[in-house]
PDB file of C-alpha atoms and ligand atoms in Angstrom:
ATOM      1  CA  MET A 514      13.568  16.658 -58.369  1.00  0.00           C
ATOM      2  CA  SER A 515      11.161  13.862 -59.239  1.00  0.00           C
ATOM      3  CA  ASN A 516       9.271  13.766 -62.525  1.00  0.00           C
ATOM      4  CA  ALA A 517       6.001  14.224 -60.682  1.00  0.00           C
ATOM      5  CA  VAL A 518       7.276  17.461 -59.162  1.00  0.00           C
ATOM      6  CA  TRP A 519       8.428  19.204 -62.295  1.00  0.00           C
ATOM      7  CA  LYS A 520       5.305  18.172 -64.173  1.00  0.00           C
ATOM      8  CA  GLU A 521       3.159  19.898 -61.548  1.00  0.00           C
ATOM      9  CA  TYR A 522       4.153  23.089 -63.305  1.00  0.00           C
ATOM     10  CA  GLU A 523       2.111  22.022 -66.320  1.00  0.00           C
ATOM     11  CA  ASP A 524      -0.928  21.530 -64.122  1.00  0.00           C
ATOM     12  CA  ASN A 525      -0.793  25.047 -62.753  1.00  0.00           C
ATOM     13  CA  GLN A 526      -4.330  26.316 -62.905  1.00  0.00           C
ATOM     14  CA  LEU A 527      -3.471  29.826 -63.991  1.00  0.00           C
ATOM     15  CA  THR A 528      -1.258  31.038 -66.822  1.00  0.00           C
ATOM     16  CA  HIS A 529       0.682  34.224 -66.227  1.00  0.00           C
ATOM     17  CA  SER A 530      -1.419  36.123 -68.701  1.00  0.00           C
ATOM     18  CA  ALA A 531      -4.668  34.819 -67.172  1.00  0.00           C
ATOM     19  CA  ALA A 532      -3.449  36.011 -63.765  1.00  0.00           C
ATOM     20  CA  HIS A 533      -2.904  39.523 -65.148  1.00  0.00           C
ATOM     21  CA  TYR A 534      -6.349  39.568 -66.764  1.00  0.00           C
ATOM     22  CA  LEU A 535      -7.940  38.657 -63.452  1.00  0.00           C
ATOM     23  CA  MET A 536      -5.895  41.257 -61.554  1.00  0.00           C
ATOM     24  CA  THR A 537      -6.712  43.946 -64.117  1.00  0.00           C
ATOM     25  CA  ILE A 538     -10.447  43.232 -63.899  1.00  0.00           C
ATOM     26  CA  HIS A 539     -10.166  43.219 -60.113  1.00  0.00           C
ATOM     27  CA  GLU A 540      -8.415  46.626 -60.202  1.00  0.00           C
ATOM     28  CA  LEU A 541     -10.968  48.130 -62.591  1.00  0.00           C
ATOM     29  CA  LEU A 542     -13.855  46.866 -60.457  1.00  0.00           C
ATOM     30  CA  LYS A 543     -12.320  48.426 -57.373  1.00  0.00           C
ATOM     31  CA  GLU A 544     -11.644  51.734 -59.148  1.00  0.00           C
ATOM     32  CA  HIS A 545     -14.759  52.152 -61.287  1.00  0.00           C
ATOM     33  CA  GLY A 546     -17.179  49.459 -60.205  1.00  0.00           C
ATOM     34  CA  TYR A 547     -17.185  47.993 -63.695  1.00  0.00           C
ATOM     35  CA  ALA A 548     -14.773  46.487 -66.234  1.00  0.00           C
ATOM     36  CA  ARG A 549     -15.192  46.489 -69.996  1.00  0.00           C
ATOM     37  CA  VAL A 550     -13.071  44.768 -72.623  1.00  0.00           C
ATOM     38  CA  THR A 551     -11.920  48.215 -73.844  1.00  0.00           C
ATOM     39  CA  ASP A 552     -10.659  49.182 -70.382  1.00  0.00           C
ATOM     40  CA  ILE A 553      -8.838  45.907 -69.901  1.00  0.00           C
ATOM     41  CA  ALA A 554      -7.236  46.109 -73.346  1.00  0.00           C
ATOM     42  CA  LYS A 555      -6.094  49.668 -72.691  1.00  0.00           C
ATOM     43  CA  ARG A 556      -4.573  48.813 -69.340  1.00  0.00           C
ATOM     44  CA  LEU A 557      -2.776  45.723 -70.646  1.00  0.00           C
ATOM     45  CA  ASN A 558      -1.707  47.565 -73.780  1.00  0.00           C
ATOM     46  CA  ILE A 559      -3.207  45.052 -76.193  1.00  0.00           C
ATOM     47  CA  THR A 560      -5.905  45.170 -78.860  1.00  0.00           C
ATOM     48  CA  ARG A 561      -9.583  44.668 -78.062  1.00  0.00           C
ATOM     49  CA  GLY A 562      -9.577  41.617 -80.306  1.00  0.00           C
ATOM     50  CA  SER A 563      -6.789  39.774 -78.561  1.00  0.00           C
ATOM     51  CA  CYS A 564      -8.273  40.791 -75.225  1.00  0.00           C
ATOM     52  CA  SER A 565     -11.597  39.148 -76.139  1.00  0.00           C
ATOM     53  CA  ILE A 566      -9.834  36.001 -77.266  1.00  0.00           C
ATOM     54  CA  SER A 567      -7.855  35.749 -74.039  1.00  0.00           C
ATOM     55  CA  LEU A 568     -10.963  36.286 -71.942  1.00  0.00           C
ATOM     56  CA  LYS A 569     -12.780  33.373 -73.535  1.00  0.00           C
ATOM     57  CA  PRO A 570     -11.154  30.551 -71.541  1.00  0.00           C
ATOM     58  CA  LEU A 571     -11.573  32.562 -68.349  1.00  0.00           C
ATOM     59  CA  LYS A 572     -15.293  32.922 -69.019  1.00  0.00           C
ATOM     60  CA  LYS A 573     -15.531  29.275 -69.905  1.00  0.00           C
ATOM     61  CA  ARG A 574     -13.963  28.335 -66.582  1.00  0.00           C
ATOM     62  CA  GLY A 575     -16.427  30.577 -64.787  1.00  0.00           C
ATOM     63  CA  LEU A 576     -13.760  32.925 -63.425  1.00  0.00           C
ATOM     64  CA  VAL A 577     -15.008  35.902 -65.429  1.00  0.00           C
ATOM     65  CA  VAL A 578     -18.704  36.568 -65.917  1.00  0.00           C
ATOM     66  CA  GLU A 579     -20.248  38.899 -68.498  1.00  0.00           C
ATOM     67  CA  ASP A 580     -23.573  40.593 -67.717  1.00  0.00           C
ATOM     68  CA  GLU A 581     -26.260  41.636 -70.212  1.00  0.00           C
ATOM     69  CA  ASN A 582     -24.573  45.028 -70.727  1.00  0.00           C
ATOM     70  CA  ARG A 583     -21.317  43.270 -71.618  1.00  0.00           C
ATOM     71  CA  PHE A 584     -19.726  44.423 -68.384  1.00  0.00           C
ATOM     72  CA  LEU A 585     -17.333  41.962 -66.832  1.00  0.00           C
ATOM     73  CA  GLN A 586     -17.420  40.711 -63.274  1.00  0.00           C
ATOM     74  CA  LEU A 587     -15.321  38.211 -61.364  1.00  0.00           C
ATOM     75  CA  SER A 588     -16.937  35.122 -59.894  1.00  0.00           C
ATOM     76  CA  ASP A 589     -16.065  34.317 -56.272  1.00  0.00           C
ATOM     77  CA  GLU A 590     -13.371  31.947 -57.508  1.00  0.00           C
ATOM     78  CA  GLY A 591     -12.069  34.553 -59.966  1.00  0.00           C
ATOM     79  CA  GLN A 592     -11.878  37.133 -57.217  1.00  0.00           C
ATOM     80  CA  ARG A 593     -10.195  34.693 -54.851  1.00  0.00           C
ATOM     81  CA  LEU A 594      -7.521  33.920 -57.450  1.00  0.00           C
ATOM     82  CA  ALA A 595      -6.982  37.598 -58.319  1.00  0.00           C
ATOM     83  CA  GLU A 596      -6.508  38.462 -54.658  1.00  0.00           C
ATOM     84  CA  GLN A 597      -4.188  35.537 -54.071  1.00  0.00           C
ATOM     85  CA  VAL A 598      -1.956  36.509 -56.992  1.00  0.00           C
ATOM     86  CA  GLU A 599      -1.908  40.163 -55.901  1.00  0.00           C
ATOM     87  CA  ARG A 600      -0.931  39.130 -52.388  1.00  0.00           C
ATOM     88  CA  ASN A 601       1.776  36.794 -53.704  1.00  0.00           C
ATOM     89  CA  ASP A 602       3.157  39.574 -55.882  1.00  0.00           C
ATOM     90  CA  GLU A 603       3.435  41.963 -52.931  1.00  0.00           C
ATOM     91  CA  LEU A 604       4.922  39.356 -50.611  1.00  0.00           C
ATOM     92  CA  LEU A 605       7.441  38.074 -53.156  1.00  0.00           C
ATOM     93  CA  GLU A 606       8.585  41.560 -54.133  1.00  0.00           C
ATOM     94  CA  GLU A 607       9.091  42.392 -50.472  1.00  0.00           C
ATOM     95  CA  LEU A 608      10.899  39.116 -49.842  1.00  0.00           C
ATOM     96  CA  PHE A 609      13.296  39.605 -52.742  1.00  0.00           C
ATOM     97  CA  ARG A 610      13.915  43.296 -52.071  1.00  0.00           C
ATOM     98  CA  ASP A 611      13.842  43.679 -48.297  1.00  0.00           C
ATOM     99  CA  VAL A 612      14.964  40.267 -47.120  1.00  0.00           C
ATOM    100  CA  LEU A 613      17.174  38.892 -49.870  1.00  0.00           C
ATOM    101  CA  GLY A 614      18.525  42.251 -50.981  1.00  0.00           C
ATOM    102  CA  VAL A 615      17.657  41.929 -54.680  1.00  0.00           C
ATOM    103  CA  ASP A 616      17.776  45.195 -56.657  1.00  0.00           C
ATOM    104  CA  PRO A 617      14.278  46.800 -56.330  1.00  0.00           C
ATOM    105  CA  GLU A 618      13.560  46.854 -60.054  1.00  0.00           C
ATOM    106  CA  GLN A 619      14.646  43.231 -60.470  1.00  0.00           C
ATOM    107  CA  ALA A 620      12.665  42.247 -57.370  1.00  0.00           C
ATOM    108  CA  GLU A 621       9.525  43.662 -58.976  1.00  0.00           C
ATOM    109  CA  ILE A 622      10.162  41.785 -62.236  1.00  0.00           C
ATOM    110  CA  ASP A 623      10.929  38.463 -60.547  1.00  0.00           C
ATOM    111  CA  ALA A 624       7.893  38.714 -58.265  1.00  0.00           C
ATOM    112  CA  CYS A 625       5.706  39.370 -61.302  1.00  0.00           C
ATOM    113  CA  LYS A 626       7.079  36.298 -63.055  1.00  0.00           C
ATOM    114  CA  ILE A 627       6.225  33.820 -60.295  1.00  0.00           C
ATOM    115  CA  GLU A 628       3.285  35.453 -58.471  1.00  0.00           C
ATOM    116  CA  HIS A 629       0.753  33.037 -60.024  1.00  0.00           C
ATOM    117  CA  LEU A 630       2.701  29.834 -59.398  1.00  0.00           C
ATOM    118  CA  LEU A 631       2.586  29.407 -55.622  1.00  0.00           C
ATOM    119  CA  SER A 632       0.349  26.911 -53.891  1.00  0.00           C
ATOM    120  CA  LEU A 633      -2.035  28.312 -51.306  1.00  0.00           C
ATOM    121  CA  ASP A 634       0.039  26.659 -48.590  1.00  0.00           C
ATOM    122  CA  ALA A 635       3.282  28.306 -49.742  1.00  0.00           C
ATOM    123  CA  SER A 636       1.449  31.594 -50.058  1.00  0.00           C
ATOM    124  CA  ILE A 637       0.155  31.425 -46.486  1.00  0.00           C
ATOM    125  CA  GLN A 638       3.551  30.423 -45.077  1.00  0.00           C
ATOM    126  CA  LEU A 639       5.176  33.255 -47.021  1.00  0.00           C
ATOM    127  CA  ALA A 640       2.650  35.695 -45.541  1.00  0.00           C
ATOM    128  CA  ASN A 641       3.523  34.406 -42.063  1.00  0.00           C
ATOM    129  CA  PHE A 642       7.219  34.738 -42.787  1.00  0.00           C
ATOM    130  CA  MET A 643       6.873  38.328 -44.004  1.00  0.00           C
ATOM    131  CA  ALA A 644       4.685  39.210 -41.002  1.00  0.00           C
ATOM    132  CA  CYS A 645       7.498  37.924 -38.803  1.00  0.00           C
ATOM    133  CA  ILE A 646      10.064  40.003 -40.757  1.00  0.00           C
ATOM    134  CA  ARG A 647       7.864  43.121 -40.532  1.00  0.00           C
ATOM    135  CA  SER A 648       7.648  42.734 -36.757  1.00  0.00           C
ATOM    136  CA  LYS A 649      11.242  43.997 -36.712  1.00  0.00           C
ATOM    137  CA  THR A 650      12.004  42.451 -33.348  1.00  0.00           C
ATOM    138  CA  ASP A 651      15.618  42.322 -32.172  1.00  0.00           C
ATOM    139  CA  GLU A 652      15.781  38.698 -33.277  1.00  0.00           C
ATOM    140  CA  VAL A 653      14.623  39.634 -36.776  1.00  0.00           C
ATOM    141  CA  GLN A 654      17.194  42.445 -37.000  1.00  0.00           C
ATOM    142  CA  THR A 655      19.903  40.021 -35.915  1.00  0.00           C
ATOM    143  CA  PHE A 656      18.752  37.500 -38.498  1.00  0.00           C
ATOM    144  CA  LEU A 657      18.798  40.113 -41.296  1.00  0.00           C
ATOM    145  CA  LYS A 658      22.265  41.274 -40.257  1.00  0.00           C
ATOM    146  CA  GLU A 659      23.517  37.697 -40.314  1.00  0.00           C
ATOM    147  CA  LEU A 660      21.917  37.203 -43.742  1.00  0.00           C
ATOM    148  CA  ARG A 661      23.656  40.292 -45.168  1.00  0.00           C
ATOM    149  CA  LYS A 662      27.014  38.867 -44.092  1.00  0.00           C
ATOM    150  CA  GLN A 663      26.356  35.710 -46.108  1.00  0.00           C
ATOM    151  CA  SER A 664      26.425  37.641 -49.377  1.00  0.00           C
ATOM    152  CA  THR A 665      30.196  37.296 -49.421  1.00  0.00           C
ATOM    153  CA  SER A 666      30.354  33.606 -48.558  1.00  0.00           C
ATOM    154  CA  CYS A 667      31.267  32.517 -52.118  1.00  0.00           C
ATOM    155  CA  THR A 668      34.914  31.503 -52.283  1.00  0.00           C
ATOM    156  CA  HIS A 669      35.103  31.782 -56.102  1.00  0.00           C
ATOM    157  CA  ASP A 670      36.635  28.322 -56.094  1.00  0.00           C
ATOM    158  CA  SER A 671      34.355  25.406 -56.989  1.00  0.00           C
ATOM    159  CA  ASP A 672      36.291  22.967 -54.788  1.00  0.00           C
ATOM    160  CA  THR A 673      35.673  24.875 -51.597  1.00  0.00           C
ATOM    161  CA  CYS A 674      32.530  26.874 -52.350  1.00  0.00           C
ATOM    162  CA  SER A 675      29.297  25.581 -50.836  1.00  0.00           C
ATOM    163  CA  ILE A 676      27.106  27.537 -53.273  1.00  0.00           C
ATOM    164  CA  CYS A 677      28.711  27.031 -56.675  1.00  0.00           C
ATOM    165  CA  GLN A 678      28.966  23.879 -58.773  1.00  0.00           C
ATOM    166  CA  ASN A 679      31.510  24.037 -61.610  1.00  0.00           C
ATOM    167  CA  ILE A 680      30.845  27.551 -62.785  1.00  0.00           C
ATOM    168  CA  CYS A 681      30.911  30.261 -60.150  1.00  0.00           C
ATOM    169  CA  PHE A 682      27.472  31.754 -60.251  1.00  0.00           C
ATOM    170  CA  ILE A 683      28.454  34.799 -58.222  1.00  0.00           C
ATOM    171  CA  ASP A 684      31.028  35.863 -60.839  1.00  0.00           C
ATOM    172  CA  GLN A 685      28.340  35.798 -63.527  1.00  0.00           C
ATOM    173  CA  ASN A 686      26.597  38.727 -61.885  1.00  0.00           C
TER     174      ASN A 686
HETATM  175 ZN1   ZN B 446       3.069  39.047 -63.425  1.00  0.00          ZN
HETATM  176 ZN1   ZN B 447      31.040  30.274 -55.174  1.00  0.00          ZN
END
């Protein structure tokens, strides 16, 4: 991996916590038509004070907008980001659980951890991939069957195994 590639991570436009603030506001707006700091704090299980502090950079970037009644709204860009992260979360959880066979609880956790990190391109291609999987055609079923067989392809011997380096990573599970 080149230096330029791993440093991209630092340029990610959304921190994980910012992503959850945006999604929480988005949820509250859908459910109640408004979002207040108190409601966000309650839902994220944090204090009002730390909620206000975390909202500051989001307001500054114009993702979250406060009206004269101190109700919070999402700007178009804020809403776009919230929806993108929500979609990524759903797609990734489904990918891990239904395609890769990751334990459902772990799939949910892992999806949550990376939901905000995908580029729009990767997100769109992932949506296409999952749409193809959901089509459940014979070809897809055959592919999934073939994939399930691969789970035992580790030889537990680093000389012959195509997956492991020096330490068998299957045995660590
Ligand atoms: Zn998350
Ligand atoms: Zn192996």
